[in-house]
Amino acid sequence: MGQEIRAATYQEADFQRFCQRLQAETELLGRLVAAKACSEAEPVAGFEIEAWLLDAQMRPAPANQAFLQSFGQPLAGPELAKFNIELNTPPQPLTGAAFASLHKQLQQTWHDAVRHARQMDLHLLAIGTLPTLEQGDLHLGNMSDMNRYRALNQQILQNRSRPICLDICGHEHLKLEHRDVMLEAATTSFQLHIQCPLSQAHHIYNASIIASAAMVAVAANAPYLFGKDLWAESRIPMFEQAIAAGGYSGAADGPLHRVSFGSDYARQSIQECFIENLQHFPVLLPEPFDDAAEAFRYLRLHNGTIWRWNRPLVGFDADGTPHIRVEHRTPAAGPTVIDMLANAAFFYGLVKNLADERAEGGAVLPFAQAKDNFYQAARHGLDCHVVWFGNRKQRLANLIEQELLPRAGLGLDALGIRNRDALDYLGIVRRRVASRQTGSQWQRRFIEAHPGQFGEMTRQYLQRQLGGEPVSSWGI
């Protein structure tokens, strides 16, 4: 959840003080990494789901404050818009019966939230972009009442000095201007976290980058935005353009972007990402803290305003030892809890396999190629062509079926995941790929059969989501 802050406006002295503390904490983290003083604990998994509150007409309902106050769950919180919430699950060691435990936790959390929404005559929906959303819904009156969001809006627009221009070419073309950062609220995701042993952190980060093309394709669930059919996963260009604030030049089209695929692999250490944060991204939220540098409050807040699709994070073990996590942000929310668990199993297994191979000097793919694969997959889904190891070009669906799913199985086995769980969850991904029916494809097939019926599609999607069957088995 986004860290709340005390102030909504700042003075120049606030930025200067923050930058000094940020530099000191970045240098401290570098010393700890060099001294191998960060956690080497075995991998730990966790999830975040962003979801929509809807009214009876399947339109966004700006009621998250009332919902969260009466729901009263510490692992639930607000998102940018008043019609979005975020649900979290407790971290779970990534071994043994981890997926059965994670599934039980996520299913119960989701069930409780859905039931609470119904008690308020609302619906809760997990989907990448809401088909019934209109641009007019994304105004500052629908911004959640948090200083963090008000300050981000002010700072990003100040850095840009001009309106946000959204320009997405897909099956159709969407071009529009918007005056605030509320465009970001159109995108909702299922974010996967993996806490890494320090010695493996940069390999896991790099493996997550390589795995991103397959992940964004199998989890695609956002073809429509404001009635336009765009990319298989339209969240990707939408979020990148909605938060474009540039680097230290202040230009929105600077060399490094706030939301991006990143600039390169971590070559020697995960610390390279935090050095890049310090050197290339202006401070947006110069909040003052009284904590010691070892709490990394300045580094963590600054890192929270840079949204790489694979983002390294700093946290702490129970004994206070700092640890590294990688947050994988490419999957859309939904279509069902079991689909999201299957996506998680595919991600954790594939990344473990690729990271182990990279640690041995293998799994070599140029960063530029991994990036191109990702955007091809986001735009065209499972039917795109990607270039893989050995400069092999092939259809992504075939690569997933023939190589990446077996790799994920080996990775889950290496983690010690119970074999029955690995087979069950990876089997859901396998059937989805074989049927070519992701959430995105189901939505397109529905609209092809019922042109323009976005409200009815959303209602049918909600009913199927409540039914809980994997999206591969959904009919029109």
Short mmCIF file of C-alpha atoms in Angstrom, two decimals:
data_model
loop_
_atom_site.label_atom_id
_atom_site.label_comp_id
_atom_site.label_asym_id
_atom_site.label_seq_id
_atom_site.Cartn_x
_atom_site.Cartn_y
_atom_site.Cartn_z
CA MET A 1 0.00 0.00 0.00
CA GLY A 2 1.20 3.53 -0.73
CA GLN A 3 2.89 5.06 2.31
CA GLU A 4 0.88 7.99 3.66
CA ILE A 5 2.70 11.26 4.30
CA ARG A 6 2.03 14.21 6.59
CA ALA A 7 2.34 17.10 4.13
CA ALA A 8 0.67 17.77 0.79
CA THR A 9 2.95 20.66 -0.22
CA TYR A 10 6.68 21.25 0.21
CA GLN A 11 9.35 23.96 0.19
CA GLU A 12 12.74 23.91 -1.56
CA ALA A 13 14.48 23.24 1.75
CA ASP A 14 12.44 20.03 2.08
CA PHE A 15 13.82 18.76 -1.22
CA GLN A 16 17.41 19.62 -0.27
CA ARG A 17 17.17 17.86 3.09
CA PHE A 18 15.51 14.82 1.55
CA CYS A 19 18.18 14.51 -1.15
CA GLN A 20 20.94 14.60 1.46
CA ARG A 21 19.31 11.88 3.51
CA LEU A 22 18.51 9.84 0.39
CA GLN A 23 22.16 9.90 -0.65
CA ALA A 24 23.29 8.85 2.84
CA GLU A 25 20.84 5.95 2.94
CA THR A 26 21.75 4.81 -0.58
CA GLU A 27 25.43 4.76 0.42
CA LEU A 28 24.56 2.86 3.62
CA LEU A 29 22.63 0.22 1.68
CA GLY A 30 25.61 -0.09 -0.67
CA ARG A 31 27.92 -0.78 2.28
CA LEU A 32 25.55 -3.38 3.70
CA VAL A 33 25.24 -5.11 0.33
CA ALA A 34 29.02 -5.10 -0.15
CA ALA A 35 29.50 -6.51 3.36
CA LYS A 36 26.84 -9.18 2.68
CA ALA A 37 24.94 -7.87 5.70
CA CYS A 38 21.43 -8.19 4.21
CA SER A 39 19.20 -11.19 4.74
CA GLU A 40 20.02 -14.56 3.17
CA ALA A 41 16.68 -16.05 4.27
CA GLU A 42 15.04 -18.49 1.88
CA PRO A 43 12.45 -17.08 -0.57
CA VAL A 44 9.19 -15.69 0.80
CA ALA A 45 6.10 -14.92 -1.33
CA GLY A 46 3.29 -12.39 -1.01
CA PHE A 47 0.54 -10.80 -3.13
CA GLU A 48 -1.30 -7.51 -3.60
CA ILE A 49 -4.60 -7.29 -5.48
CA GLU A 50 -6.04 -3.99 -6.69
CA ALA A 51 -9.81 -4.14 -7.21
CA TRP A 52 -12.83 -2.03 -8.21
CA LEU A 53 -15.90 -1.08 -6.23
CA LEU A 54 -18.94 -1.06 -8.54
CA ASP A 55 -22.57 -0.01 -8.23
CA ALA A 56 -25.58 -1.96 -9.52
CA GLN A 57 -25.07 -0.56 -13.04
CA MET A 58 -21.49 -1.93 -13.12
CA ARG A 59 -20.12 1.61 -12.92
CA PRO A 60 -17.31 2.67 -10.57
CA ALA A 61 -18.55 3.48 -7.05
CA PRO A 62 -16.36 6.05 -5.21
CA ALA A 63 -16.90 4.52 -1.76
CA ASN A 64 -13.56 3.08 -0.63
CA GLN A 65 -13.39 5.17 2.55
CA ALA A 66 -16.72 3.88 3.87
CA PHE A 67 -15.90 0.37 2.67
CA LEU A 68 -12.50 0.26 4.39
CA GLN A 69 -13.69 1.85 7.63
CA SER A 70 -16.46 -0.71 8.05
CA PHE A 71 -14.43 -3.63 6.66
CA GLY A 72 -11.76 -2.99 9.28
CA GLN A 73 -9.09 -5.33 7.90
CA PRO A 74 -5.44 -4.21 8.38
CA LEU A 75 -4.37 -5.81 5.08
CA ALA A 76 -6.87 -3.75 3.07
CA GLY A 77 -6.23 -0.15 2.05
CA PRO A 78 -7.11 2.61 -0.42
CA GLU A 79 -5.73 3.13 -3.89
CA LEU A 80 -5.49 6.36 -5.88
CA ALA A 81 -9.18 6.49 -6.79
CA LYS A 82 -12.09 6.30 -4.37
CA PHE A 83 -13.49 3.39 -6.37
CA ASN A 84 -10.35 1.23 -5.96
CA ILE A 85 -9.03 -0.75 -3.00
CA GLU A 86 -5.98 -2.94 -2.39
CA LEU A 87 -5.97 -6.30 -0.62
CA ASN A 88 -2.81 -7.95 0.68
CA THR A 89 -1.92 -11.42 1.94
CA PRO A 90 0.56 -12.21 4.73
CA PRO A 91 4.00 -13.32 3.49
CA GLN A 92 4.51 -17.06 3.18
CA PRO A 93 7.77 -19.07 2.93
CA LEU A 94 7.95 -20.29 -0.68
CA THR A 95 8.27 -24.02 -0.08
CA GLY A 96 6.21 -27.10 0.77
CA ALA A 97 2.47 -26.41 0.81
CA ALA A 98 2.97 -22.67 0.24
CA PHE A 99 0.45 -22.44 -2.59
CA ALA A 100 -2.27 -24.26 -0.70
CA SER A 101 -1.75 -21.83 2.17
CA LEU A 102 -1.58 -18.78 -0.10
CA HIS A 103 -4.69 -19.92 -1.95
CA LYS A 104 -6.62 -20.36 1.29
CA GLN A 105 -5.54 -16.92 2.55
CA LEU A 106 -6.30 -15.14 -0.71
CA GLN A 107 -9.63 -16.90 -1.21
CA GLN A 108 -10.76 -16.03 2.33
CA THR A 109 -9.62 -12.40 2.03
CA TRP A 110 -11.37 -12.04 -1.32
CA HIS A 111 -14.54 -13.78 -0.09
CA ASP A 112 -14.74 -11.53 2.97
CA ALA A 113 -14.23 -8.39 0.88
CA VAL A 114 -16.83 -9.45 -1.71
CA ARG A 115 -19.35 -10.24 1.03
CA HIS A 116 -18.72 -6.91 2.72
CA ALA A 117 -19.22 -5.06 -0.57
CA ARG A 118 -22.56 -6.80 -1.06
CA GLN A 119 -23.64 -5.69 2.43
CA MET A 120 -23.08 -2.12 1.17
CA ASP A 121 -25.04 -2.84 -2.05
CA LEU A 122 -21.77 -2.75 -3.98
CA HIS A 123 -19.80 -5.25 -6.02
CA LEU A 124 -16.07 -5.97 -5.91
CA LEU A 125 -14.33 -6.77 -9.20
CA ALA A 126 -10.78 -7.80 -10.10
CA ILE A 127 -9.93 -6.88 -13.70
CA GLY A 128 -7.09 -5.07 -15.45
CA THR A 129 -9.11 -2.11 -16.77
CA LEU A 130 -12.81 -1.59 -16.07
CA PRO A 131 -14.77 -1.78 -19.37
CA THR A 132 -17.45 0.64 -18.15
CA LEU A 133 -14.97 3.31 -16.98
CA GLU A 134 -15.28 6.73 -18.63
CA GLN A 135 -12.65 9.44 -18.75
CA GLY A 136 -15.03 11.72 -16.85
CA ASP A 137 -14.82 9.35 -13.84
CA LEU A 138 -11.12 10.19 -13.45
CA HIS A 139 -11.29 13.58 -11.80
CA LEU A 140 -9.75 14.92 -8.60
CA GLY A 141 -13.07 14.68 -6.78
CA ASN A 142 -12.68 10.90 -7.06
CA MET A 143 -9.13 10.92 -5.66
CA SER A 144 -8.75 9.11 -2.33
CA ASP A 145 -8.36 11.49 0.58
CA MET A 146 -4.63 11.02 1.19
CA ASN A 147 -1.83 13.57 1.24
CA ARG A 148 0.35 11.13 -0.71
CA TYR A 149 -1.87 11.26 -3.76
CA ARG A 150 -2.42 15.01 -3.66
CA ALA A 151 1.32 15.63 -3.42
CA LEU A 152 2.13 13.15 -6.20
CA ASN A 153 -0.39 14.83 -8.46
CA GLN A 154 1.06 18.26 -7.76
CA GLN A 155 4.69 17.21 -8.23
CA ILE A 156 4.20 15.16 -11.38
CA LEU A 157 2.20 17.88 -13.10
CA GLN A 158 4.74 20.49 -12.00
CA ASN A 159 7.55 18.44 -13.52
CA ARG A 160 5.63 18.01 -16.76
CA SER A 161 4.39 21.62 -17.15
CA ARG A 162 1.78 20.45 -19.66
CA PRO A 163 -1.28 18.13 -19.73
CA ILE A 164 -0.83 14.39 -19.83
CA CYS A 165 -1.29 13.12 -23.38
CA LEU A 166 -2.46 9.54 -23.75
CA ASP A 167 -1.79 8.07 -27.18
CA ILE A 168 -2.23 4.29 -27.56
CA CYS A 169 -2.36 2.50 -30.90
CA GLY A 170 -3.75 -1.02 -30.74
CA HIS A 171 -6.64 -2.67 -32.53
CA GLU A 172 -8.09 0.85 -32.31
CA HIS A 173 -6.49 4.22 -31.57
CA LEU A 174 -7.06 6.17 -28.36
CA LYS A 175 -5.72 9.70 -28.08
CA LEU A 176 -6.72 12.20 -25.41
CA GLU A 177 -5.44 14.78 -22.94
CA HIS A 178 -5.93 14.74 -19.19
CA ARG A 179 -5.12 17.35 -16.56
CA ASP A 180 -4.14 15.19 -13.56
CA VAL A 181 -2.66 11.82 -12.59
CA MET A 182 -6.06 10.16 -12.12
CA LEU A 183 -5.52 8.31 -15.40
CA GLU A 184 -3.37 5.92 -13.37
CA ALA A 185 -6.50 4.76 -11.53
CA ALA A 186 -7.72 3.07 -14.73
CA THR A 187 -5.19 0.26 -14.21
CA THR A 188 -5.44 -2.46 -11.57
CA SER A 189 -2.97 -5.27 -11.09
CA PHE A 190 -2.05 -8.44 -9.23
CA GLN A 191 1.41 -7.73 -7.83
CA LEU A 192 3.71 -10.59 -6.89
CA HIS A 193 6.44 -10.20 -4.28
CA ILE A 194 9.38 -12.49 -3.72
CA GLN A 195 11.83 -11.90 -0.89
CA CYS A 196 15.26 -12.99 -2.09
CA PRO A 197 18.49 -14.13 -0.42
CA LEU A 198 20.87 -11.22 -1.02
CA SER A 199 23.30 -13.40 -2.96
CA GLN A 200 20.49 -14.28 -5.38
CA ALA A 201 18.64 -10.95 -5.51
CA HIS A 202 20.13 -9.60 -8.74
CA HIS A 203 19.68 -12.95 -10.46
CA ILE A 204 16.02 -13.07 -9.39
CA TYR A 205 15.55 -9.47 -10.51
CA ASN A 206 17.06 -10.25 -13.93
CA ALA A 207 15.08 -13.47 -14.24
CA SER A 208 11.89 -11.52 -13.51
CA ILE A 209 12.75 -9.19 -16.38
CA ILE A 210 13.21 -12.13 -18.76
CA ALA A 211 9.97 -13.77 -17.55
CA SER A 212 7.93 -10.58 -17.99
CA ALA A 213 6.89 -11.23 -21.60
CA ALA A 214 5.35 -14.59 -20.76
CA MET A 215 3.76 -13.24 -17.60
CA VAL A 216 2.10 -10.23 -19.21
CA ALA A 217 0.70 -12.45 -21.96
CA VAL A 218 -0.72 -15.28 -19.83
CA ALA A 219 -2.23 -12.76 -17.38
CA ALA A 220 -3.55 -10.31 -20.01
CA ASN A 221 -6.91 -8.95 -18.86
CA ALA A 222 -7.16 -5.34 -20.08
CA PRO A 223 -8.05 -4.97 -23.77
CA TYR A 224 -10.58 -2.12 -23.43
CA LEU A 225 -10.16 1.43 -22.23
CA PHE A 226 -12.86 4.07 -22.62
CA GLY A 227 -14.62 1.84 -25.13
CA LYS A 228 -11.55 1.36 -27.35
CA ASP A 229 -9.98 -2.03 -28.12
CA LEU A 230 -6.27 -1.41 -27.60
CA TRP A 231 -3.57 -3.85 -26.43
CA ALA A 232 -3.99 -7.33 -24.98
CA GLU A 233 -2.72 -5.68 -21.78
CA SER A 234 -3.56 -1.99 -22.16
CA ARG A 235 -2.46 -1.30 -18.56
CA ILE A 236 1.13 -1.21 -19.77
CA PRO A 237 1.03 1.84 -22.10
CA MET A 238 -1.73 3.41 -20.01
CA PHE A 239 0.28 3.46 -16.77
CA GLU A 240 3.52 4.43 -18.49
CA GLN A 241 1.95 7.46 -20.13
CA ALA A 242 -0.22 8.47 -17.17
CA ILE A 243 2.77 8.92 -14.84
CA ALA A 244 5.35 10.16 -17.34
CA ALA A 245 7.39 12.70 -15.38
CA GLY A 246 10.88 12.25 -16.80
CA GLY A 247 14.27 12.41 -15.12
CA TYR A 248 16.20 15.28 -13.57
CA SER A 249 15.73 17.42 -16.65
CA GLY A 250 12.07 17.65 -15.66
CA ALA A 251 11.04 16.73 -19.21
CA ALA A 252 8.22 14.23 -19.53
CA ASP A 253 10.10 12.51 -22.34
CA GLY A 254 13.46 12.31 -20.53
CA PRO A 255 15.76 9.30 -20.95
CA LEU A 256 14.41 7.44 -17.90
CA HIS A 257 10.73 7.19 -17.05
CA ARG A 258 8.93 6.79 -13.74
CA VAL A 259 7.01 3.80 -15.09
CA SER A 260 9.14 1.61 -17.33
CA PHE A 261 10.65 -1.75 -18.07
CA GLY A 262 13.89 -0.42 -16.58
CA SER A 263 17.17 0.55 -18.20
CA ASP A 264 19.21 -2.67 -17.89
CA TYR A 265 19.81 -5.82 -15.91
CA ALA A 266 21.50 -5.58 -12.52
CA ARG A 267 25.00 -6.60 -13.57
CA GLN A 268 26.75 -7.18 -10.25
CA SER A 269 24.32 -6.23 -7.49
CA ILE A 270 20.74 -5.15 -6.86
CA GLN A 271 22.26 -1.97 -5.42
CA GLU A 272 22.63 -0.69 -8.99
CA CYS A 273 18.87 -0.03 -9.10
CA PHE A 274 18.98 2.16 -5.99
CA ILE A 275 21.97 4.08 -7.33
CA GLU A 276 19.99 4.73 -10.51
CA ASN A 277 17.06 5.94 -8.39
CA LEU A 278 19.35 8.43 -6.67
CA GLN A 279 21.09 9.67 -9.79
CA HIS A 280 18.30 9.84 -12.35
CA PHE A 281 14.95 10.47 -10.65
CA PRO A 282 13.93 13.72 -8.95
CA VAL A 283 12.43 13.51 -5.51
CA LEU A 284 8.64 13.86 -5.62
CA LEU A 285 7.68 13.47 -1.95
CA PRO A 286 10.34 15.10 0.29
CA GLU A 287 8.72 13.99 3.53
CA PRO A 288 10.80 14.51 6.71
CA PHE A 289 11.49 11.52 9.00
CA ASP A 290 13.17 11.28 12.40
CA ASP A 291 14.25 7.64 11.99
CA ALA A 292 17.86 6.53 11.84
CA ALA A 293 19.38 5.89 8.44
CA GLU A 294 19.15 2.13 9.10
CA ALA A 295 15.36 2.35 8.71
CA PHE A 296 15.83 3.47 5.07
CA ARG A 297 12.70 5.65 5.26
CA TYR A 298 13.97 8.11 2.65
CA LEU A 299 15.23 5.43 0.27
CA ARG A 300 12.02 3.42 0.55
CA LEU A 301 9.71 6.39 0.02
CA HIS A 302 11.68 7.56 -3.02
CA ASN A 303 11.73 4.04 -4.45
CA GLY A 304 7.94 3.94 -4.01
CA THR A 305 7.62 6.77 -6.56
CA ILE A 306 9.50 4.84 -9.29
CA TRP A 307 7.36 2.13 -10.84
CA ARG A 308 9.55 -0.31 -12.76
CA TRP A 309 7.50 -3.27 -13.94
CA ASN A 310 9.99 -5.28 -11.88
CA ARG A 311 10.84 -3.20 -8.82
CA PRO A 312 13.37 -4.05 -6.10
CA LEU A 313 12.25 -3.17 -2.58
CA VAL A 314 13.96 -2.98 0.82
CA GLY A 315 12.21 -4.48 3.84
CA PHE A 316 13.14 -6.12 7.12
CA ASP A 317 13.11 -9.63 8.56
CA ALA A 318 11.48 -10.21 11.95
CA ASP A 319 14.86 -9.72 13.65
CA GLY A 320 15.38 -6.35 11.92
CA THR A 321 17.86 -7.56 9.31
CA PRO A 322 17.27 -5.67 6.03
CA HIS A 323 16.15 -7.81 3.13
CA ILE A 324 15.58 -7.41 -0.62
CA ARG A 325 12.29 -8.17 -2.33
CA VAL A 326 11.39 -8.04 -6.01
CA GLU A 327 7.90 -6.81 -6.85
CA HIS A 328 6.62 -8.10 -10.19
CA ARG A 329 3.94 -5.68 -11.44
CA THR A 330 3.06 -6.93 -14.93
CA PRO A 331 0.01 -9.21 -14.27
CA ALA A 332 -3.47 -7.72 -14.40
CA ALA A 333 -5.90 -8.36 -11.56
CA GLY A 334 -8.29 -11.30 -12.09
CA PRO A 335 -10.03 -13.01 -13.75
CA THR A 336 -10.46 -15.34 -10.71
CA VAL A 337 -8.59 -16.20 -7.53
CA ILE A 338 -7.48 -19.53 -8.98
CA ASP A 339 -6.22 -17.86 -12.15
CA MET A 340 -4.15 -15.45 -10.07
CA LEU A 341 -2.70 -18.29 -7.97
CA ALA A 342 -1.81 -20.11 -11.19
CA ASN A 343 -0.07 -16.98 -12.48
CA ALA A 344 1.86 -16.79 -9.22
CA ALA A 345 2.98 -20.42 -9.45
CA PHE A 346 4.12 -19.91 -13.03
CA PHE A 347 6.04 -16.77 -12.07
CA TYR A 348 7.77 -18.14 -8.98
CA GLY A 349 8.75 -21.39 -10.67
CA LEU A 350 9.95 -19.81 -13.90
CA VAL A 351 11.94 -17.12 -12.10
CA LYS A 352 13.60 -19.65 -9.79
CA ASN A 353 14.65 -21.76 -12.78
CA LEU A 354 15.94 -18.80 -14.81
CA ALA A 355 17.73 -17.25 -11.82
CA ASP A 356 19.56 -20.49 -11.03
CA GLU A 357 20.61 -20.81 -14.66
CA ARG A 358 21.81 -17.19 -14.80
CA ALA A 359 23.84 -17.74 -11.63
CA GLU A 360 25.68 -20.46 -13.59
CA GLY A 361 26.29 -18.12 -16.53
CA GLY A 362 23.35 -19.27 -18.69
CA ALA A 363 19.89 -17.96 -19.60
CA VAL A 364 21.51 -15.21 -21.67
CA LEU A 365 19.13 -12.81 -23.39
CA PRO A 366 20.11 -9.23 -24.26
CA PHE A 367 18.19 -6.71 -22.17
CA ALA A 368 16.98 -4.91 -25.30
CA GLN A 369 15.49 -8.20 -26.53
CA ALA A 370 13.80 -8.95 -23.22
CA LYS A 371 12.29 -5.46 -23.38
CA ASP A 372 11.09 -5.89 -26.96
CA ASN A 373 9.60 -9.29 -26.07
CA PHE A 374 7.69 -7.67 -23.20
CA TYR A 375 6.09 -4.94 -25.28
CA GLN A 376 5.25 -7.35 -28.09
CA ALA A 377 3.55 -9.63 -25.54
CA ALA A 378 1.69 -6.75 -23.89
CA ARG A 379 0.39 -5.56 -27.24
CA HIS A 380 -0.38 -8.82 -29.00
CA GLY A 381 -0.71 -11.39 -26.20
CA LEU A 382 0.01 -15.08 -26.61
CA ASP A 383 0.06 -14.92 -30.42
CA CYS A 384 3.04 -12.58 -30.62
CA HIS A 385 6.48 -13.73 -31.71
CA VAL A 386 9.44 -13.33 -29.37
CA VAL A 387 13.17 -13.97 -29.63
CA TRP A 388 14.44 -16.41 -27.02
CA PHE A 389 17.77 -17.91 -26.00
CA GLY A 390 20.04 -18.72 -28.91
CA ASN A 391 18.36 -16.01 -30.99
CA ARG A 392 15.39 -18.32 -31.63
CA LYS A 393 12.26 -16.56 -32.87
CA GLN A 394 8.98 -18.33 -32.13
CA ARG A 395 5.37 -17.82 -31.20
CA LEU A 396 5.11 -17.02 -27.50
CA ALA A 397 2.29 -19.50 -26.81
CA ASN A 398 4.43 -22.33 -28.22
CA LEU A 399 7.43 -21.22 -26.14
CA ILE A 400 5.32 -21.23 -22.98
CA GLU A 401 3.85 -24.66 -23.69
CA GLN A 402 7.05 -26.35 -24.81
CA GLU A 403 9.73 -24.73 -22.62
CA LEU A 404 8.56 -22.23 -20.03
CA LEU A 405 5.94 -24.36 -18.27
CA PRO A 406 8.45 -27.23 -17.90
CA ARG A 407 10.99 -24.71 -16.60
CA ALA A 408 8.43 -23.45 -14.08
CA GLY A 409 7.83 -27.01 -12.93
CA LEU A 410 11.54 -27.54 -12.37
CA GLY A 411 11.75 -24.24 -10.51
CA LEU A 412 8.88 -25.13 -8.17
CA ASP A 413 10.51 -28.48 -7.53
CA ALA A 414 13.80 -26.73 -6.69
CA LEU A 415 11.91 -24.54 -4.21
CA GLY A 416 10.49 -27.65 -2.57
CA ILE A 417 6.89 -26.90 -3.55
CA ARG A 418 4.56 -29.86 -3.09
CA ASN A 419 4.39 -31.65 -6.45
CA ARG A 420 0.59 -31.97 -6.50
CA ASP A 421 0.21 -28.20 -6.09
CA ALA A 422 2.76 -27.47 -8.81
CA LEU A 423 0.94 -29.75 -11.26
CA ASP A 424 -2.48 -28.34 -10.40
CA TYR A 425 -1.61 -24.64 -10.72
CA LEU A 426 0.65 -24.96 -13.73
CA GLY A 427 -2.06 -27.07 -15.35
CA ILE A 428 -4.42 -24.09 -15.16
CA VAL A 429 -1.88 -21.96 -17.05
CA ARG A 430 -1.34 -24.77 -19.55
CA ARG A 431 -5.08 -25.02 -20.31
CA ARG A 432 -5.36 -21.25 -20.64
CA VAL A 433 -2.52 -21.14 -23.15
CA ALA A 434 -3.84 -24.17 -25.06
CA SER A 435 -7.30 -22.61 -25.37
CA ARG A 436 -5.81 -19.15 -26.08
CA GLN A 437 -8.45 -17.77 -23.70
CA THR A 438 -6.96 -15.25 -21.33
CA GLY A 439 -9.18 -12.69 -19.63
CA SER A 440 -8.36 -10.31 -22.44
CA GLN A 441 -9.41 -12.77 -25.14
CA TRP A 442 -12.64 -13.62 -23.33
CA GLN A 443 -13.55 -9.92 -23.23
CA ARG A 444 -12.81 -9.50 -26.92
CA ARG A 445 -14.87 -12.56 -27.82
CA PHE A 446 -17.79 -11.27 -25.79
CA ILE A 447 -17.75 -7.86 -27.47
CA GLU A 448 -17.39 -9.49 -30.88
CA ALA A 449 -20.61 -11.39 -30.12
CA HIS A 450 -22.30 -8.42 -28.41
CA PRO A 451 -20.88 -5.19 -29.89
CA GLY A 452 -20.76 -2.24 -27.52
CA GLN A 453 -22.31 -4.13 -24.58
CA PHE A 454 -19.62 -3.23 -22.04
CA GLY A 455 -22.01 -3.04 -19.10
CA GLU A 456 -23.44 -6.49 -19.81
CA MET A 457 -19.95 -7.88 -20.38
CA THR A 458 -18.87 -6.55 -16.99
CA ARG A 459 -21.93 -8.14 -15.36
CA GLN A 460 -21.23 -11.49 -17.03
CA TYR A 461 -17.54 -11.26 -16.10
CA LEU A 462 -18.50 -10.56 -12.46
CA GLN A 463 -20.80 -13.59 -12.35
CA ARG A 464 -18.09 -15.85 -13.73
CA GLN A 465 -15.54 -14.39 -11.33
CA LEU A 466 -17.85 -15.19 -8.43
CA GLY A 467 -18.26 -18.70 -9.81
CA GLY A 468 -14.52 -19.19 -9.49
CA GLU A 469 -13.86 -21.35 -12.55
CA PRO A 470 -10.60 -20.63 -14.42
CA VAL A 471 -11.04 -18.24 -17.34
CA SER A 472 -10.02 -20.93 -19.83
CA SER A 473 -13.40 -22.61 -19.25
CA TRP A 474 -15.59 -19.50 -19.54
CA GLY A 475 -18.22 -19.44 -22.24
CA ILE A 476 -19.65 -16.35 -23.92
#
